[in-house]
Structures are given as C-alpha cells and as structure tokens.
Amino acid sequence: MVSRKSLRVLGIETSCDETAVALVEAVNGGVRVRKHLVSTQIPIHARYGGVVPEVAARSHVPETVALITQVLGRRGIETFDAIAVTHGPGLSTALGVGVEAARTLAFVSGKPVIGVNHLEGHIASAWLSAVNRRYWKFPLLALIVSGGHTELVLMSRVGGYQIIGATRDDAAGEAFDKSGKLMGLPYPGGPQIARLAKQGDPGSIPLPRPMLYDPSFDMSFSGLKTAVRQTWEANETIREQETFKANMAASIQQAIVDVLIEKTLAAARMYHVMGVLLVGGVSANECLRESLFIRLKREMPEVRFLPSDRRFITDNAAMIAAAGLWHFQNGEQDDWRTLDVHPELSLETA
Ligand code: KG4
Ligand code: ZN
C-alpha cells in the first residue's frame, strides 16, 4: 500500500462507448473528484444505430492517450498513487484498450493497479455525492439500470454484492433504445423517448408490464418491445403525428418505470435496507428518479433515496476510481503482469 496521507487514484474507463479518465483523492473517509474527463463516441455510433465494438475499440486508443495526458498534466506519473481500470463487464476489445493503458502506467510508475467491475463503479457513482455519503449505511439496495444491465443488487459491504434480481432478457436501457429505434428516433433512444414523453399521456396506450406480479425480483422487457412494434405497425396512418409519438413515448416510459419501481420497492421492503441507490445511464430519466423518490418517501420514509449525481450518471472514470479507492483502502490490488479483461465479469465476484 502507498503511504501518502491522501491517496490519489487515477481511473480509466473504456468498457463501451465512452472513453473516460479521472483523478480522485481520498479525504476524511470520503472522496474528492479532482479531474473528470469523458469523451463520448455516441455521434460515431449513431450513424450505425448502435455501438459497433471494433469501431469503439479503435476510437478508444487515441482518446485514452489524450485524456490520460490531460489528467496527468506536467506532473506526469507523480499525479497519482494508484490506478483503477474497468476490466469488465463490457466489450472485450474496448476493455482491452483501458486495461493495456493501465498495465503500462503501472509498469512505468511502479504504482499499484486494480481491475474494477464496471457495475461496482456505477454503485460507487452514488458515493461520489457528499450528501449520499452521509447516509451510506449497509445494507444498501442498488438499482443498476444501464444500456446493458438491469440489476437489483444487495450490498452488505464494499465487495459484498448479491444480485437479488435481474432482467431475464433486455436491459431497461435496451428497451428504451430498441423502442426508440422502432419509432425512427436517433440513437440512443432513451433520452429521445424521455423528451417526447413530456408532452404525452402515459395512460393512452396499453403496454404490458411483464413479471410485475411475479414474486421474484427478476424483470423482463423483451415483451414490451414486441408490443411496441405491434402498436407502431397497427397505427401506420397516424404514427408520424407528434401527439401519437408523444403518447407512445410516455406509455413506453411509464411501462418501464412501473416495473423498475415495483420491483425495487418490494426488494427494499424484504431486505430491510437503509438506502436505495439509483445508478446507471437510465437513472438520468426524470420520471424514474422522481417516481422512486416520491414512492420511497411515502411508503418507506426511513429508507434514504441515494441517486447518483447527474455528473456521474453516464459512464465515467471518477466512479471507477472511487470503487478502486474502496479496494485500495482495503489493501487489495492486482498484478499488472496478469491483469486482463473479463467481458462477462459478474458483480458477485467483485
Ligand atoms: O450507463 P450507460 O451510460 O452505459 C452503459 O453502461 O450501458 O447507459 C446508457 C443507457 C442507454 O440505453 C440510454 O438510452 C439510457 O442509458 N438513457 C436513458 C436516459 N438517458 C440515458 N434512458 C431513459 N431516459 C433517459 N433520460
Ligand atoms: Zn455503464
């Protein structure tokens, strides 16, 4: 372990379509984000209607070098005491870019490196907010909702994660994105649907809420996609009208939010958690944030609502550095010689 009073961790994230590098510093049991840079590839992938893995990996190479150079500045490797890098889950070749950069930096600097689970990073994104840290008491329940993952995770301690519920097919973000694509909206569909939904009536188009009354905490969103397609095809004559599109968007959003909220509240009740984290790209959704906040306040006022700060919702490296910090403070690290990518990495082994 490093002996410096305030540990500074360099974070690197390249698991999907965002290249990100950040520097965080441990302060009084908490953390301060000193630098936080993200370069998104969304405009590149929008041309293809989704993420193209090879394109993502190739784009990460120059961006990773550029962002690391910016974050290190003139002080170079003296800027940090340790390196945290996303090593999974994610796109194999994309993850490889960050992992190789981290291994090289560890070799050159002689400083410790650790591979971080991307989903643990999303959990740590909620801890980056000072107000959340005040109420950070275990057990916590995390609703992780992103483009590739929808999981309900019980956190008993740092490194202690139990997946108590997950989607059996599409992730919530995928349900948003695929619905958006069907409606001819630009990629990614999530923010587009959220924008259109503001003018629509969420009760206007009946859509399924799969597994809502199933006693497990598992979810399913592929049936919703099918229903969206059928409704879209059945309304060929009016579907380009703004009102119809807005009603469609509001109904899709409500169906997804209803399932996420009911499952989260049921899990929070069953496991008597102290707080509920809302993290991942879909947590940017206003309707989801507000509804979860209101329902928790009304039905479980003793449970704190701990959403991640807006700055750290979508993929970033500050959250990876923060999760790395947890592990370094526990005395853990990896060997740079053997650090590798794990595209299917599970949170339960983080
Ligand atoms: O966590 P994230 O940035 O990347 C992954 O790790 O997947 O999540 C991206 C997902 C996309 O599916 C995107 O459509 C969705 O988050 N998203 C939203 C909103 N903003 C982003 N979904 C619904 N409403 C939003 N406002
Ligand atoms: Zn993510």
XYZ file of N, CA, C and O and ligand atoms in Angstrom, residues 118 122 146 315 319, ligand 2:
21
model
N -17.187 -2.756 -13.727
C -17.890 -1.564 -14.208
C -19.170 -1.292 -13.385
O -19.503 -0.139 -13.097
N -20.556 1.875 -11.133
C -21.841 2.592 -11.115
C -22.351 2.730 -9.679
O -22.894 3.779 -9.307
N -28.766 0.364 -16.886
C -27.949 0.949 -17.955
C -28.345 0.343 -19.287
O -29.360 -0.361 -19.391
N -21.477 6.659 -18.184
C -20.164 6.083 -17.943
C -19.087 7.149 -17.765
O -18.983 8.077 -18.569
N -16.170 7.344 -11.146
C -16.816 6.243 -10.415
C -15.906 5.015 -10.355
O -15.910 4.273 -9.376
Zn -22.269 1.825 -17.590
